[in-house]
């Protein structure tokens, strides 16, 4: 053996080098070309695609070759494909003889494997190159199976113009997927790569049909198709025009390309829903444009699967108006759409009952001032109505009670990623639009609430701790091994928990119940587009300066989010959530079938008696009603507004034991509010009866009978000058339990005047800190300091 090796060492060395070269000659990645990003609907229909970087329409490699196309291709290109080692000596010999006889290349002898190599190398067609192709082809046969080689060919063969690959060709010429093509259509695509520059749809149709029919004849002769199939196939016309790639979800395509690169993705999009939403957005954009509103986004989420059913990132506007900006992912001022989360948080923590009265009076807190949408006040209003009417003052007061840091932390649990600057940065303005969020995050938060409620009632009163991490725009059946954290699989087994990850089911249910009654006073009811036969929880929001208008709706089946405005932040005076976004929301809801509402989560609620007027836990003094509240609500306060008062026999005046015999005193429960609340409540509720006055011969016990309404203690007042150069006055106002009592006003020690019935006084003071005192005829007094500047 040693003598043999020594004797043939040169030959063996050369052979070894050749063998090593043969092993490594084939590149690890045969096709180093850019691909298109392609997105499909959940049923596999093409939604959108963009051209590859080299300006070729080249869809990502196919994972299977359709039977009809495969048989047509083999009969036309390589009938012995499954039996040769990568090249066919007989075909090569015949082609060589014919080409030498003709003095030019008139016939090719390449197998499909060799053609794959030629497509990968892109070299000039010479005999030397043919030899390299042959070597590489045999090497490729060792590396891949026959089916994988066919897939490579189908994915990279040219089909005329800038169309590369079977998937794109099937769509461009027939508007369908390759697996849906007929025998005639499959045969047409089988012959195209042979001479795509010479024969393609719309050019030399007769020659294309002739080549196609030759393939069909071979298929019949080989008994692959029947006589009837053959007759039907040859009667079909060849394609004469191209189908345009649909552009149903350009912004979702843009997002998918950014997050996953050039892949073909099966999304969760409902094809018909996407088409419907596109039409709705287009129609409403035409209307909104007339008011200078140029951008509109709409997102539809499927509650059951926690996936995206429709995604329209912007209206079909112009490039000048940022038509390519995906508004769904852009941070925008939230307006009032965070209010339901505060309501649910306070229900969850036992700080509120669904209908307990909350204060609605002029409010200045540590220099922060706010007012309601209609610039009016109700004094006191049920919390559910304060939410449904989107009143700012009660929301700010409730946030102050709940505290901004706790609410901020809850918003982090809800995955509102753009609210990330710390609680102290936002302050109380957070609840009325002081922060920013995206339509994606906001809709996901409402989805988390709806899905929590659904799962709780369907799964033995348990919670999914990962509920906020499951929203995806990919179909649940897709292999997500390549996916990022933003698009988690919804197929993972749930590790159920008895503790909610965001809110308990009872708190969510009551929040949605309040949102079902969204309404606005003063003739702004939404009857003109609201269908009373449908149960929908919904919320609108309008940012400061009318720059952003929101509407988000919830049903057991869908979450629909709408944003309207201008991408550049320009506000429009008439653009509000109720007028601009809500009509878009209900345009879709009214097209969807009505659904049964969420089932009450009784396991997370407790039936108690609450006060009918105040909404607090009932006391013996209240008219009580039975109501289901979140379990933790049993620790909430009892009604503080019903008091036992002593009346005379006529029930006209209050009395006490000092002026009336005990036997003549009638004790009665009376609903009464503190002075400032009472002042505004009586205006909004004509049936409200203030406490009766004490009879003249009775001395009332000490009570809080008088209070400043405005301004508040330590308020700074800037005095402006009128056209005559004189200082304008500031209006001071107090509330008094006995309105007909005369009240005397003082600034420092200076008497200013007296008021009766309506206790308002215009005061103009010198600059500096001043003590304002009001004293009634019974000697009760209230004092505040103000600073004039």
Short mmCIF file of C-alpha atoms in Angstrom, two decimals, residues 734 741-746 750-762 773-777:
data_model
loop_
_atom_site.label_atom_id
_atom_site.label_comp_id
_atom_site.label_asym_id
_atom_site.label_seq_id
_atom_site.Cartn_x
_atom_site.Cartn_y
_atom_site.Cartn_z
CA UNK A 734 -70.12 81.40 47.72
CA UNK A 741 -79.79 84.78 54.08
CA UNK A 742 -77.94 88.09 53.70
CA UNK A 743 -74.17 87.79 53.46
CA UNK A 744 -71.68 90.61 54.15
CA UNK A 745 -68.37 90.80 52.31
CA UNK A 746 -65.01 92.21 53.49
CA UNK A 750 -62.80 96.96 54.34
CA UNK A 751 -66.54 96.36 53.90
CA UNK A 752 -67.35 95.64 50.24
CA UNK A 753 -71.11 95.07 50.21
CA UNK A 754 -73.87 92.57 50.90
CA UNK A 755 -75.59 89.89 48.79
CA UNK A 756 -78.83 87.95 49.11
CA UNK A 757 -80.25 84.95 47.19
CA UNK A 758 -77.33 84.95 44.70
CA UNK A 759 -74.09 85.32 46.55
CA UNK A 760 -71.77 86.65 43.86
CA UNK A 761 -69.66 89.80 44.11
CA UNK A 762 -67.22 91.51 41.71
CA UNK A 773 -64.25 87.29 54.39
CA UNK A 774 -67.95 86.53 54.02
CA UNK A 775 -70.22 86.70 57.12
CA UNK A 776 -73.94 85.83 57.15
CA UNK A 777 -76.58 87.40 59.35
#
